[in-house]
Coordinates of C-alpha atoms and ligand atoms in Angstrom, one line a residue:
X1 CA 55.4 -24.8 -131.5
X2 CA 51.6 -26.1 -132.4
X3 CA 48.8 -24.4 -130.3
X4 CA 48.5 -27.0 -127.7
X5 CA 52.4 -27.0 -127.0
X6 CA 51.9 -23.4 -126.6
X7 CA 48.8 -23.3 -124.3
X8 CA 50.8 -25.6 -122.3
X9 CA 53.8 -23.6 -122.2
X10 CA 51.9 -20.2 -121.0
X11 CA 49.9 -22.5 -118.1
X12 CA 52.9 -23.8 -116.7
X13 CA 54.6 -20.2 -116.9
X14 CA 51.4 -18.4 -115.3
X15 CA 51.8 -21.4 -112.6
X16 CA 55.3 -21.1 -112.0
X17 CA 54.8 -17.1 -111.4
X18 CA 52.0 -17.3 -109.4
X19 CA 53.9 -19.9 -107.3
X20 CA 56.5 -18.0 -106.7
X21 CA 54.6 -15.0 -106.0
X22 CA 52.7 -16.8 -103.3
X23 CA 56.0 -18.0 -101.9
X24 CA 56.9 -14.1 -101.8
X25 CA 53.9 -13.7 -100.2
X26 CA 54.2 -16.3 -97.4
X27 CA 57.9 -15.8 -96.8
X28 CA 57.7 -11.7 -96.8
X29 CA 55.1 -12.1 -93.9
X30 CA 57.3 -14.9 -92.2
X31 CA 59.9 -12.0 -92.4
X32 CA 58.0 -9.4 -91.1
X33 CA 57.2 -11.8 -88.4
X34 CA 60.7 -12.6 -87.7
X35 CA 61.8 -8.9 -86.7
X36 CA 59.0 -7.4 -85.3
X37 CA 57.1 -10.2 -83.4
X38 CA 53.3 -10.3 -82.8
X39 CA 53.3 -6.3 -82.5
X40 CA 52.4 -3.3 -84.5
X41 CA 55.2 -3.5 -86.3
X42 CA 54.3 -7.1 -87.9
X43 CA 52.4 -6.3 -91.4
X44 CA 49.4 -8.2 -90.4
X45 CA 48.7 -5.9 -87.4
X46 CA 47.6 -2.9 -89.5
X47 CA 45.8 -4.8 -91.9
X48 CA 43.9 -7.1 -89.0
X49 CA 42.9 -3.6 -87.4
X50 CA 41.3 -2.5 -90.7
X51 CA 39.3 -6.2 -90.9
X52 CA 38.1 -5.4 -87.4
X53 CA 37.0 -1.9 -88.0
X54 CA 35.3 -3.1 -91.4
X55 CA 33.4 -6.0 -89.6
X56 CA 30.0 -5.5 -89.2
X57 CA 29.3 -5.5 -85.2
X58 CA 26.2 -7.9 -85.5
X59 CA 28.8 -10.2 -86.9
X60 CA 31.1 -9.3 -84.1
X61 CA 28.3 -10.0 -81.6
X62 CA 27.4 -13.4 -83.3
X63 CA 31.2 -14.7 -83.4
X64 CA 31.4 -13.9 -80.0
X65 CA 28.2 -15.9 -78.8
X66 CA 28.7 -18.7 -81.0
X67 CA 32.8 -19.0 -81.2
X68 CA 33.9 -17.3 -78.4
X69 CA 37.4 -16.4 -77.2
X70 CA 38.4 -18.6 -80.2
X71 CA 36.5 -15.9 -82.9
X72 CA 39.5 -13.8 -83.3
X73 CA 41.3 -16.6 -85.1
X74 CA 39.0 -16.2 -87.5
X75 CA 40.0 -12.1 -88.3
X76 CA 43.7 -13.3 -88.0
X77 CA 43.6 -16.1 -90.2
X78 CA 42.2 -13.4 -92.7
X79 CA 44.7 -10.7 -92.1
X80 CA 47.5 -13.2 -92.6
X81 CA 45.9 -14.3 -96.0
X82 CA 45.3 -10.5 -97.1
X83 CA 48.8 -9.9 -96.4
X84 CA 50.2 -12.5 -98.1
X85 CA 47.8 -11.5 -101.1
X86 CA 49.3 -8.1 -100.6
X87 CA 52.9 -9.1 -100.8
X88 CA 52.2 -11.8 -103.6
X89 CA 50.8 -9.3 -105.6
X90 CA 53.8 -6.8 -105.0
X91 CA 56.0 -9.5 -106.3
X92 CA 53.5 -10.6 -109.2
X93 CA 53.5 -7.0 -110.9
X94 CA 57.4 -7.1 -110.5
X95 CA 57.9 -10.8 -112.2
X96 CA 55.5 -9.3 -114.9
X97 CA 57.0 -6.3 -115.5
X98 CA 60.5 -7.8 -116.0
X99 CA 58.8 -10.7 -118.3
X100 CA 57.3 -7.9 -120.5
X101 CA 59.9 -5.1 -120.3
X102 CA 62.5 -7.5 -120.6
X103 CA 64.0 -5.9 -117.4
X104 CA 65.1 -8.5 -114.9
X105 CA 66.7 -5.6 -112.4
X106 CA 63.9 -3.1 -112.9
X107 CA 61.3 -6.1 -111.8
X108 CA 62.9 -6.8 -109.0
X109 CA 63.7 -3.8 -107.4
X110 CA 60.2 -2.6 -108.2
X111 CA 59.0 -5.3 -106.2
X112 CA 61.5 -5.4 -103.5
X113 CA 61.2 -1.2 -103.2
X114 CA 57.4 -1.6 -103.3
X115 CA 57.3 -4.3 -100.8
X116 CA 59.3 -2.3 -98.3
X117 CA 57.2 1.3 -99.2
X118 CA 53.8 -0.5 -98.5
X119 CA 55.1 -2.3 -95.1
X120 CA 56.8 0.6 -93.9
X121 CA 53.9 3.4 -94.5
X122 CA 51.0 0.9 -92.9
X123 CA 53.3 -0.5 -89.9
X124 CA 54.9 3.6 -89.5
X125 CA 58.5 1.1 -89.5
X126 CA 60.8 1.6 -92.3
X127 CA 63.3 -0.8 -90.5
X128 CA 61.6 -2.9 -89.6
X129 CA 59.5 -3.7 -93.0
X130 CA 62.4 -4.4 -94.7
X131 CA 61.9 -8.1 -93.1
X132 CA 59.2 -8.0 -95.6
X133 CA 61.0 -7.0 -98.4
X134 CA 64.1 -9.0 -98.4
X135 CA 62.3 -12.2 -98.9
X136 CA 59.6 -10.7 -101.9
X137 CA 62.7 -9.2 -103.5
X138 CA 64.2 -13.0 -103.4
X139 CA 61.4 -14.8 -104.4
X140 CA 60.9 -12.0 -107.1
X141 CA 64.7 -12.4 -108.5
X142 CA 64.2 -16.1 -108.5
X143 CA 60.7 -16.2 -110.3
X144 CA 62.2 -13.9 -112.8
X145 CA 65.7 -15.1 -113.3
X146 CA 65.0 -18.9 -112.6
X147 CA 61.3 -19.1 -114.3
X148 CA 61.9 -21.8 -117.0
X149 CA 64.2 -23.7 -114.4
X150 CA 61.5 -23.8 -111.6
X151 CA 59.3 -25.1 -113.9
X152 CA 60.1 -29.2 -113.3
X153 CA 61.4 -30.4 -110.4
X154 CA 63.5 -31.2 -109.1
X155 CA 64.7 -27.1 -109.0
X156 CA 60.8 -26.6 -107.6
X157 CA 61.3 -28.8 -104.6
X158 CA 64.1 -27.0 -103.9
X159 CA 63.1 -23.9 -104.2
X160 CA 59.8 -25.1 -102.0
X161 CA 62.4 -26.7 -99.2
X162 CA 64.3 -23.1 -98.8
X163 CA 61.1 -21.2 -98.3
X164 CA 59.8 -24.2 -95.8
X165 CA 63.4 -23.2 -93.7
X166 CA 63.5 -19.8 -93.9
X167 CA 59.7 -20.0 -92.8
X168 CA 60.4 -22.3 -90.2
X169 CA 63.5 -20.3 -88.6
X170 CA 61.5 -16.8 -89.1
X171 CA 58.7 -18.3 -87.0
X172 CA 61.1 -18.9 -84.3
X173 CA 63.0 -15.7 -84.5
X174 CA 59.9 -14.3 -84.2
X175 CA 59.1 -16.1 -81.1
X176 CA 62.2 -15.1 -79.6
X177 CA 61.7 -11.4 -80.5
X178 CA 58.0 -11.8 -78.4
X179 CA 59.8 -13.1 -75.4
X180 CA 62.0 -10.5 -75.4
X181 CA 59.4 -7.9 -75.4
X182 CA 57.3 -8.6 -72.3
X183 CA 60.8 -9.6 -70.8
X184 CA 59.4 -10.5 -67.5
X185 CA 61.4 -9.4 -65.3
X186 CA 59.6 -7.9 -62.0
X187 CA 59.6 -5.0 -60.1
X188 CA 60.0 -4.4 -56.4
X189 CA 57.0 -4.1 -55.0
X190 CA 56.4 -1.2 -52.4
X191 CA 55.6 -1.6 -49.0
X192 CA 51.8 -0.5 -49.3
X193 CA 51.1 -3.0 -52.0
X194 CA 53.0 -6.0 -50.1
X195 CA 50.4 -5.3 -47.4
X196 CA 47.1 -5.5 -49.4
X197 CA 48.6 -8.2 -51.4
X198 CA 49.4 -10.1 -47.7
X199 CA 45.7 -9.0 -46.6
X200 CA 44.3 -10.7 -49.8
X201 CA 46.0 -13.8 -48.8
X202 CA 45.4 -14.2 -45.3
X203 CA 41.8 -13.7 -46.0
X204 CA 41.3 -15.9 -48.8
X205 CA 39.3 -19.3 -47.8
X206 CA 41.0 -22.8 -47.1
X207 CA 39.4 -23.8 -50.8
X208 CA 40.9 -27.3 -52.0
X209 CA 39.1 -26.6 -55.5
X210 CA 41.1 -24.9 -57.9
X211 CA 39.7 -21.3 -57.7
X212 CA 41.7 -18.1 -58.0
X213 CA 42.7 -16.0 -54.9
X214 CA 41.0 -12.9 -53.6
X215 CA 43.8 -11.0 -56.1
X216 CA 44.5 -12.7 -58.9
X217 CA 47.7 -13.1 -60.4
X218 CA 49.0 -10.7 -63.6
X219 CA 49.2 -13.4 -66.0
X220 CA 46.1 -15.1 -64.8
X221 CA 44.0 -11.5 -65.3
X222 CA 41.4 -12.3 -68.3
X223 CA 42.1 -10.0 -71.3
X224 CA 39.3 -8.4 -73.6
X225 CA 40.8 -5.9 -76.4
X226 CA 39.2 -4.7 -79.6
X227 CA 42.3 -4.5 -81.4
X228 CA 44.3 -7.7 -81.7
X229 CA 47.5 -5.7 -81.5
X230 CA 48.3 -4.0 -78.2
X231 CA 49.1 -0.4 -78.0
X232 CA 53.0 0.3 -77.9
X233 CA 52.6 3.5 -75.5
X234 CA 56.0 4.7 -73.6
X235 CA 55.5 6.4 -70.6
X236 CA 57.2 9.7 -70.9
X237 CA 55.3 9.7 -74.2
X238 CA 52.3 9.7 -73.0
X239 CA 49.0 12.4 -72.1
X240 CA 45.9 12.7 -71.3
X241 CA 43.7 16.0 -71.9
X242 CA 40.4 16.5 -70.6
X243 CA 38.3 18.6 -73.2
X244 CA 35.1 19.1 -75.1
X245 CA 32.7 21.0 -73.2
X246 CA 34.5 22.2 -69.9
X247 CA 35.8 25.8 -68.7
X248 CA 39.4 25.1 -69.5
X249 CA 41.5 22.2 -71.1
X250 CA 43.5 20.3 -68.5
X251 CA 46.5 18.3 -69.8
X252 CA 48.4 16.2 -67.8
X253 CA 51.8 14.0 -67.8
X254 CA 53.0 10.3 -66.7
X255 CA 55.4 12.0 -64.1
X256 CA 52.4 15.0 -63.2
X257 CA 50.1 12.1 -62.7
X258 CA 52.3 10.0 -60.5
X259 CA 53.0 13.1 -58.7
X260 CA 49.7 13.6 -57.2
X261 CA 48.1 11.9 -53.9
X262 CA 48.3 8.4 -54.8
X263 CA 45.9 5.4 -53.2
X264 CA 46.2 1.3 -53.8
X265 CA 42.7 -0.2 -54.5
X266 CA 41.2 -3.9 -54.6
X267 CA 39.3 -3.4 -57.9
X268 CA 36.9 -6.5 -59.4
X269 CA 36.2 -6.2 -63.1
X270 CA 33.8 -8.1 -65.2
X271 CA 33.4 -8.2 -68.9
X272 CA 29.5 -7.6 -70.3
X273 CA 30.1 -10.5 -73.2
X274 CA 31.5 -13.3 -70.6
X275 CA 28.8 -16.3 -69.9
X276 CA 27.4 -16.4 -66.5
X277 CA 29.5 -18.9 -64.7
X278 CA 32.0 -17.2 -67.5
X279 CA 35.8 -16.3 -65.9
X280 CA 36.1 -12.9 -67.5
X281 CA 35.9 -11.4 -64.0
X282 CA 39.1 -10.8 -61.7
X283 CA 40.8 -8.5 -58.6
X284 CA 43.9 -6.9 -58.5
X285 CA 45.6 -4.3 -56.2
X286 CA 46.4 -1.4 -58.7
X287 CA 47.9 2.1 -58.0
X288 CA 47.0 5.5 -59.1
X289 CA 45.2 8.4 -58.5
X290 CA 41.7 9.5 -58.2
X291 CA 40.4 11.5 -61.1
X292 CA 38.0 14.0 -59.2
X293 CA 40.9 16.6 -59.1
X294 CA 41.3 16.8 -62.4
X295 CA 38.0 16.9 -63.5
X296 CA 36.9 19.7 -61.3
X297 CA 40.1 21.6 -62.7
X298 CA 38.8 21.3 -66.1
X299 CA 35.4 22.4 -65.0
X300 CA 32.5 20.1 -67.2
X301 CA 30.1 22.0 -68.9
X302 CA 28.1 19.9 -71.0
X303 CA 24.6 19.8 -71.5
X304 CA 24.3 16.0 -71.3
X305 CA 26.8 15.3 -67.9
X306 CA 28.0 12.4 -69.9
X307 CA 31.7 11.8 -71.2
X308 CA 33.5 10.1 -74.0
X309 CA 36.9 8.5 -73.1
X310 CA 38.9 7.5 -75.8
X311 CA 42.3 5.5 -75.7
X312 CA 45.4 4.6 -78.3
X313 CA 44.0 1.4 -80.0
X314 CA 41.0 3.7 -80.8
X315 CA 38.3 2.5 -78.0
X316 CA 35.7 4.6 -77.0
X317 CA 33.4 4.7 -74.4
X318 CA 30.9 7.1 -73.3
X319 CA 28.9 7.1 -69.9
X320 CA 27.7 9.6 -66.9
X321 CA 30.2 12.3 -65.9
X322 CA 28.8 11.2 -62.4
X323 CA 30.5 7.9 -62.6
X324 CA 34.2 9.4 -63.2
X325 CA 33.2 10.7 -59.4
X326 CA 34.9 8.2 -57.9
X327 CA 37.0 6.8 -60.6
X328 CA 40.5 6.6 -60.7
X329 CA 43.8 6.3 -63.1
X330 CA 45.9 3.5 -62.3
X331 CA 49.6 3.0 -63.3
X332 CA 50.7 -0.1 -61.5
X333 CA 49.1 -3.6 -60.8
X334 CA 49.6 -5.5 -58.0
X335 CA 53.1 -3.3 -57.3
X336 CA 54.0 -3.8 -61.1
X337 CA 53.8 -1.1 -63.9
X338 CA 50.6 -1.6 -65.9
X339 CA 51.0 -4.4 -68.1
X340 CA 50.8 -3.7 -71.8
X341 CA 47.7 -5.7 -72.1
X342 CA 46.1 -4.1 -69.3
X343 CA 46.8 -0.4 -70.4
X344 CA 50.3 0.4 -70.0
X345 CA 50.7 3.4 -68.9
X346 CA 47.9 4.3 -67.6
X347 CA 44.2 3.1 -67.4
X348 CA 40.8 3.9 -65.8
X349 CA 39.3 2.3 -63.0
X350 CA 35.3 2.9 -62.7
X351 CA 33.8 1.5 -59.8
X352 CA 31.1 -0.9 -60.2
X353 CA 30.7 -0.2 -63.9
X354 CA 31.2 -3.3 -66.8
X355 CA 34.5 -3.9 -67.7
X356 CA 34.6 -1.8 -70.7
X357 CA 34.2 1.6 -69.0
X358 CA 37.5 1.3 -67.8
X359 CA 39.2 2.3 -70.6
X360 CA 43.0 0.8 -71.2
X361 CA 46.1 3.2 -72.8
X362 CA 43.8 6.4 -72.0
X363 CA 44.1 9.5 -74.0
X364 CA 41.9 11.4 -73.9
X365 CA 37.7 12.5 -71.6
X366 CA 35.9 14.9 -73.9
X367 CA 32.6 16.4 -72.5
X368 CA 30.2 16.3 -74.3
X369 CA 26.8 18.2 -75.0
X370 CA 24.8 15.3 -76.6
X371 CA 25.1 11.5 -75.7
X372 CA 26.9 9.5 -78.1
X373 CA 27.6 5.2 -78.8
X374 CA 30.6 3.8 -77.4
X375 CA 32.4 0.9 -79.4
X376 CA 30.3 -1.4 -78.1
X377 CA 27.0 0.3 -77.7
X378 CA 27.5 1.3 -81.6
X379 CA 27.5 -2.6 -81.6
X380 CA 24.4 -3.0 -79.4
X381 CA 25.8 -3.9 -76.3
X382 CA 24.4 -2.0 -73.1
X383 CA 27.7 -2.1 -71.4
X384 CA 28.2 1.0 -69.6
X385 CA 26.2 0.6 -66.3
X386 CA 26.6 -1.1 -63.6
X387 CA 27.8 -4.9 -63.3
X388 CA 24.9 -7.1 -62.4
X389 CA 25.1 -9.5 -59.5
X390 CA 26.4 -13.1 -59.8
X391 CA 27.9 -15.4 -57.5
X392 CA 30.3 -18.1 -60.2
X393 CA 30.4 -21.9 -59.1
X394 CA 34.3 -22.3 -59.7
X395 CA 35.1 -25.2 -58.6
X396 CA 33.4 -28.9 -57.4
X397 CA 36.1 -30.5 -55.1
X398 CA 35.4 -34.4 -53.5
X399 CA 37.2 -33.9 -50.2
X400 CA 39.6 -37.1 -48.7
X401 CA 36.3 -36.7 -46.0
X402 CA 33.8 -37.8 -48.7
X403 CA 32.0 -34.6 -48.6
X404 CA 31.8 -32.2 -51.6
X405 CA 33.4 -28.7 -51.7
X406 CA 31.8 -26.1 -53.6
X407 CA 33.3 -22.8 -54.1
X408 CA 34.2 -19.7 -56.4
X409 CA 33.2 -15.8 -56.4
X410 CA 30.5 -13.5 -56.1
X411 CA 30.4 -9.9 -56.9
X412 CA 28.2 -7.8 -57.4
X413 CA 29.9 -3.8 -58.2
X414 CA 29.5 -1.3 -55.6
X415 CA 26.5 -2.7 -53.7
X416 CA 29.1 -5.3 -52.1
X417 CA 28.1 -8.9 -51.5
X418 CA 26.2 -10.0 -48.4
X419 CA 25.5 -13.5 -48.2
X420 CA 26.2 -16.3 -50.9
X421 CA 23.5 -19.1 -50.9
X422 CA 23.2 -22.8 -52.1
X423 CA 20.8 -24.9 -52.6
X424 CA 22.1 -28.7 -52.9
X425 CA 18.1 -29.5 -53.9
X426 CA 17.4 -27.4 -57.0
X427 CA 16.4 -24.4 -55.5
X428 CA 14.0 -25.7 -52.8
X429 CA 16.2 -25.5 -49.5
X430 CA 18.6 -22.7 -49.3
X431 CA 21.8 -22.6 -46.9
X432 CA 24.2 -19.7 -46.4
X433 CA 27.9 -20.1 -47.7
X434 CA 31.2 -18.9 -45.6
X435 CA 32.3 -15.8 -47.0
X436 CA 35.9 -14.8 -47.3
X437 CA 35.5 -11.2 -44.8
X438 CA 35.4 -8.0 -47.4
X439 CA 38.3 -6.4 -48.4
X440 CA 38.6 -2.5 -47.8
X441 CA 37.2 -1.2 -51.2
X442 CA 34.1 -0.3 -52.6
X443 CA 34.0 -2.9 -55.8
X444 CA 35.4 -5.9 -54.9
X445 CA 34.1 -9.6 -54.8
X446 CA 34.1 -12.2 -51.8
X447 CA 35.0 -15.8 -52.2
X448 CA 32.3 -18.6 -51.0
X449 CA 32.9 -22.1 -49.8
X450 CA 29.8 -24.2 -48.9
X451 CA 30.4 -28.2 -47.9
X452 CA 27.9 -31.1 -48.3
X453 CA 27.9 -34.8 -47.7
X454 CA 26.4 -35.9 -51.1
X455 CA 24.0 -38.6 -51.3
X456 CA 23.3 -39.8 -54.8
X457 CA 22.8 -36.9 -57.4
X458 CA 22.7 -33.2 -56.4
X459 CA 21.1 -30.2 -59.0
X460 CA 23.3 -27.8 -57.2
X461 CA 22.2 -23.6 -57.6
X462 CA 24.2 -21.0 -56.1
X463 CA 22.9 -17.1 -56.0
X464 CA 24.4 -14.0 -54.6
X465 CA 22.2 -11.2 -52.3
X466 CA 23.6 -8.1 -52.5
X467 CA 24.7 -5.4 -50.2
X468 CA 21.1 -3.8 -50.5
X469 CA 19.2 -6.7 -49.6
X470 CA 18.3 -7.7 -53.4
X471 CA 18.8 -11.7 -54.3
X472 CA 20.4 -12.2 -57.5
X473 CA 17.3 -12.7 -59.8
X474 CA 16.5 -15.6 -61.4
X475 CA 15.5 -15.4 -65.0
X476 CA 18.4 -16.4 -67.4
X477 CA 19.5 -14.4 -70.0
X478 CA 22.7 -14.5 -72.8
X479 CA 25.6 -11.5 -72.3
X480 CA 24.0 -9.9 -75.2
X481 CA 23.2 -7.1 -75.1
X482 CA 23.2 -6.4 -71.4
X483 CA 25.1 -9.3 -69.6
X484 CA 24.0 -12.3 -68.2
X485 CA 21.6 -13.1 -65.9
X486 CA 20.4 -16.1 -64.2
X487 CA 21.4 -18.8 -61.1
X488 CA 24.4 -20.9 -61.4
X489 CA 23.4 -24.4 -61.8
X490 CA 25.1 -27.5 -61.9
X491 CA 24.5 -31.1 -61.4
X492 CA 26.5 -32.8 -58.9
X493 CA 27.5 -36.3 -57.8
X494 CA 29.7 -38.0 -55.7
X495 CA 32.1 -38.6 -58.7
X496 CA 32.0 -34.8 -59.0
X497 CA 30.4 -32.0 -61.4
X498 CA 28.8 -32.8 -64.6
X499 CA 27.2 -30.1 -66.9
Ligands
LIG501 N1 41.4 1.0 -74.8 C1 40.7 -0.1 -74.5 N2 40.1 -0.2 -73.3 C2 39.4 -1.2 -73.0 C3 39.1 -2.3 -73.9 C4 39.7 -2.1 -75.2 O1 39.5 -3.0 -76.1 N3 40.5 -1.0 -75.5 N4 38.3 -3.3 -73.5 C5 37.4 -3.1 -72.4 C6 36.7 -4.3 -72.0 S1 35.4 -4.8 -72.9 C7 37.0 -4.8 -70.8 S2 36.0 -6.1 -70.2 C8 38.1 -4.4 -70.0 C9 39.1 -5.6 -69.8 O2 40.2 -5.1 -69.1 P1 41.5 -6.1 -69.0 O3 41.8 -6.6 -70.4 O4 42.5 -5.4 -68.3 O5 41.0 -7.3 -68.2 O6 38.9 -3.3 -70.6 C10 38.1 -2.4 -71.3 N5 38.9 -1.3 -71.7
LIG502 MO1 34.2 -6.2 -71.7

C-alpha cells in the first residue's frame, strides 16, 4: 500500500466509525424515546434539566422576550444533540477498543453495558434505559463486525434505511407510550364542583368572539414550568413538611391532607413573563384546603416572616409568611385530580400573588430567618407580589348587526375588578363595558363585552379600575422584570382588528 492509498484507507475507516457511532447515537435516543415517552425516564430529560440549570438566567430572560413560548426548543434541540453525543461516544470507545484489542465481543459489550449503566444511573431506570442500549450495542456490533463492508454502498444505504425504520417506528411507539400516560379518562365530578362550574357558566357573557369562559377548561389552562420534564409524583408517595425556623416540624400526608375541612375556590392566575394582552392568565375551580392550620401548628419563628417553598422539579420560591394567610393546597381542578402539569398531587394557591408563588408538586415551606432569591428572582424577575391590573382585549367580533364586539378579561388579584372601560377614540371618550357579575372568591377575573357601530377606523384602548378605585395606569412596560404594564390598544375597522 503507497502513503496516499493508506491515508485514504484510515479516512474512510475513521468515517465509517464515526458514522456508525452517530447512528448509535441517534437510534439509542430514538429507543429511549420509544419506552419511556417524553418523561423522566427518556435520556434527554436529565440531561435537558442540567442545560437549564447551567443556563445563565439573563439568557433565560432574553430567550423568553425575544423567542417566547417557542425558546424551549432551543434547550431541547441541545439536550437531544448532547445525548446523542453521549451515546455516540459510548459506542465510539467500544468500536475502538475492539479495532485495537482485536476484541469484537469485549467492544461491544463494553459499549452496550456502558450505554445501559449511563442511561440507567441519570434517568434512576434500569429498565427502562435498556431502550438505549439495545440499539448502541447494534450499531456497535455492526461498526465493528461489518466496518470494511459498510464502507461502499450499497451495505451503507442499507445499513442507513434500517436506522431510518427503526427511528421512524420508535418515534411512534413513543407517541403511543405518551398517550397512554395522561390516559384521559375523567373523573366524576362532585356535586359542589358541578355547581360552581354551572355558576361559571350561567354567568359568563353572550360573547360571539372566541374568548375563554369564566373557568377555563383543563387542557386550555396555560402552562409555565422551569423543567421541561414534569414531575412523576404518586399520591400516596407524597409529603410536605413545614420547617426551618418554627416551634415544631409539621409533616403531613396526601390522605391527612384530604382529610381536613376542605373548600372549592374560583382562583385567576397570571404569569409575570406573559405580554400585556398575553393569554398566560386563566380560572379554574380547584379543591383543597386552606393552609392556615398547618402553619399555626408548626408555629413560624423566623426573624424575616418570609418563607421558602420548594417543590419536586426543584422550584423555589420565597415571599411573606403573611401571604400563606390565606393560601391554600389544592388537589383537584375543576372536580379532576391535579393534572400532572399543574402539580399533581398537590399545589399552592396564593391569592392575588403572580403565578409563580403558587408553587406546583409541593414539598416542602421552610421558615426562614433571612430573605433569600427565588428561581426567578435569582434571575431578576420581581415576581412574588401581587398581580398588577390589566383588563386583555380577546377578541374583535363583526356582528351579523354590523356593529363590532369587543371583549376578553380583566383581573386585577385580590383588589377585584370594578368597572372595565373603552375608549373607541384613542383614549379621549371613555364608556363603561358590561361586566360578567363576580364570582364568590377573592382573586378572580370578570369578563367584559362592550359594542360599537364602527364608522371608518377605530384606535380602540381598553383599561381596568380596580376594586379600590385605582385605574389601571398607563405607562407601558415589558414583563421584565416586574410584569407588564400599560393600556390595551388596538386598531380597529369594520373588516375587524389589525395590530
Ligand atoms: N414547582 C413549580 N411550581 C411552579 C412553576 C414551576 O416551574 N415549578 N412555575 C410557576 C409559574 S412561573 C407560574 S406562572 C405558575 C403556572 O401554573 P400552571 O402551569 O398551573 O398554569 O406555576 C408556578 N409554579
Ligand atoms: Mo409565571
Amino acid at each position: 500500500m503507497d502513503r496516499s492509498t493508506q491515508f485514504r484507507a484510515q479516512v474512510s475507516d475513521h468515517s465509517t466509525e464515526l458514522l456508525v457511532a452517530l447512528l448509535a447515537g441517534i437510534t439509542g435516543v430514538a429507543g429511549s424515546y420509544a419506552v419511556a415517552g417524553y418523561t423522566r425516564q427518556f435520556i434527554v430529560a436529565p440531561i435537558d434539566a442540567l442545560v437549564v440549570r447551567l443556563t445563565p438566567g439573563r439568557l433565560v430572560a432574553f430567550v423568553i422576550e425575544t423567542i417566547g413560548d417557542e425558546g424551549h426548543l432551543l434547550h431541547i434541540a441541545l439536550s437531544v444533540g448532547l445525548a446523542v453525543g453521549l451515546l455516540g461516544a459510548i459506542a465510539l470507545l467500544g468500536v475502538r477498543v475492539a479495532d485495537r484489542l482485536t476484541q469484537s465481543t469485549l467492544g461491544i459489550v463494553l459499549a452496550g453495558g456502558l450505554a445501559w449503566g449511563v442511561t440507567a444511573a441519570i434517568t434512576a431506570d434500569p429498565s427502562l434505559a435498556v431502550g438505549a442500549a439495545a440499539p448502541v450495542l447494534v450499531f456497535t456490533a455492526l461498526g465493528v463486525q461489518a466496518g470494511d463492508a459498510i464502507e461502499h454502498n450499497p451495505a451503507r444505504r442499507r445499513v442507513l434505511a434500517s436506522a431510518a425504520a427503526f427511528i421512524g417506528v420508535a418515534a411512534g411507539v413513543g407517541r403511543l407510550a405518551n398517550a397512554g400516560g395522561g390516559d384521559g379518562t375523567t373523573e366524576p365530578v362532585s356535586e359542589a364542583v358541578a355547581d360552581r362550574l354551572q355558576q361559571a357558566d350561567a354567568q359568563a357573557l353572550d360573547i360571539d368572539g372566541d374568548v375563554p369562559g369564566l373557568v377555563s377548561e383543563i387542557g386550555e389552562f396555560y402552562n409555565v414550568d422551569i423543567a421541561e420534564f414534569d414531575p412523576e409524583v404518586p399520591a400516596d408517595d407524597w409529603s410536605m413538611t413545614i420547617t426551618g425556623e418554627v416551634g415544631d416540624d409539621v409533616t403531613v400526608s396526601y390522605d391527612e391532607l384530604t382529610a381536613m375541612p376542605t373548600e372549592h375556590r374560583y382562583v385567576t392566575l397570571r404569569c409575570v413573563g406573559e405580554d400585556l394582552n398575553g393569554e398566560k392568565m386563566d380560572t379554574a375551580v380547584w379543591t383543597g384546603t386552606p393552609i392556615k392550620s398547618l402553619l399555626d401548628e408548626a408555629d413560624p419563628e423566623g426573624e424575616c416572616d418570609c418563607a421558602m417553598l420548594r417543590a419536586e422539579d426543584d422550584y423555589f420560591v420565597q415571599f411573606p409568611v403573611d401571604a400563606l394567610d390565606d393560601a391554600f393546597l389544592a388537589w383537584e381542578m375543576n372536580g379532576q385530580p391535579l393534572p400532572q402539569s399543574h402539580g399533581h398531587p398537590v399545589r399552592v394557591l396564593v391569592p392575588g400573588h403572580w403565578g409563580e408563588t403558587n408553587v406546583k408538586w409541593l414539598s416542602e415551606i421552610e421558615l426562614l430567618d433571612e430573605a433569600m432569591d427565588g428561581y426567578w428572582e435569582q434571575r431578576g424577575w420581581h415576581g412574588t407580589g401581587p398581580v398588577n391590573t390589566v383588563a386583555k382585549l380577546w377578541s374583535t367580533t363583526t356582528l351579523d348587526s354590523g356593529a363590532i364586539e369587543l371583549a376578553g378579561h380583566a383581573y386585577a388579584g385580590t383588589r377585584g375588578i370594578e368597572r372595565v372601560e373603552v375608549s373607541t377614540d384613542g383614549g379621549s371618550t371613555w364608556e363603561d363595558a358590561e361586566l360578567s357579575e363576580p364570582l364568590p372568591g377573592d382573586d378572580v377575573w370578570r369578563q367584559w363585552r362592550h359594542e360599537f357601530d364602527p364608522d371608518g377606523s377605530h384606535e380602540v384602548v381598553v383599561r381596568a379600575v380596580d376594586g379600590e378605585g385605582t385605574v389601571q395606569p398607563e405607562e407601558r412596560s415589558d414583563s421584565y422584570p416586574s410584569g407588564a404594564t400599560g393600556w390595551v390598544r388596538q386598531t380597529v375597522n369594520m373588516m375587524g382588528a389589525s395590530g
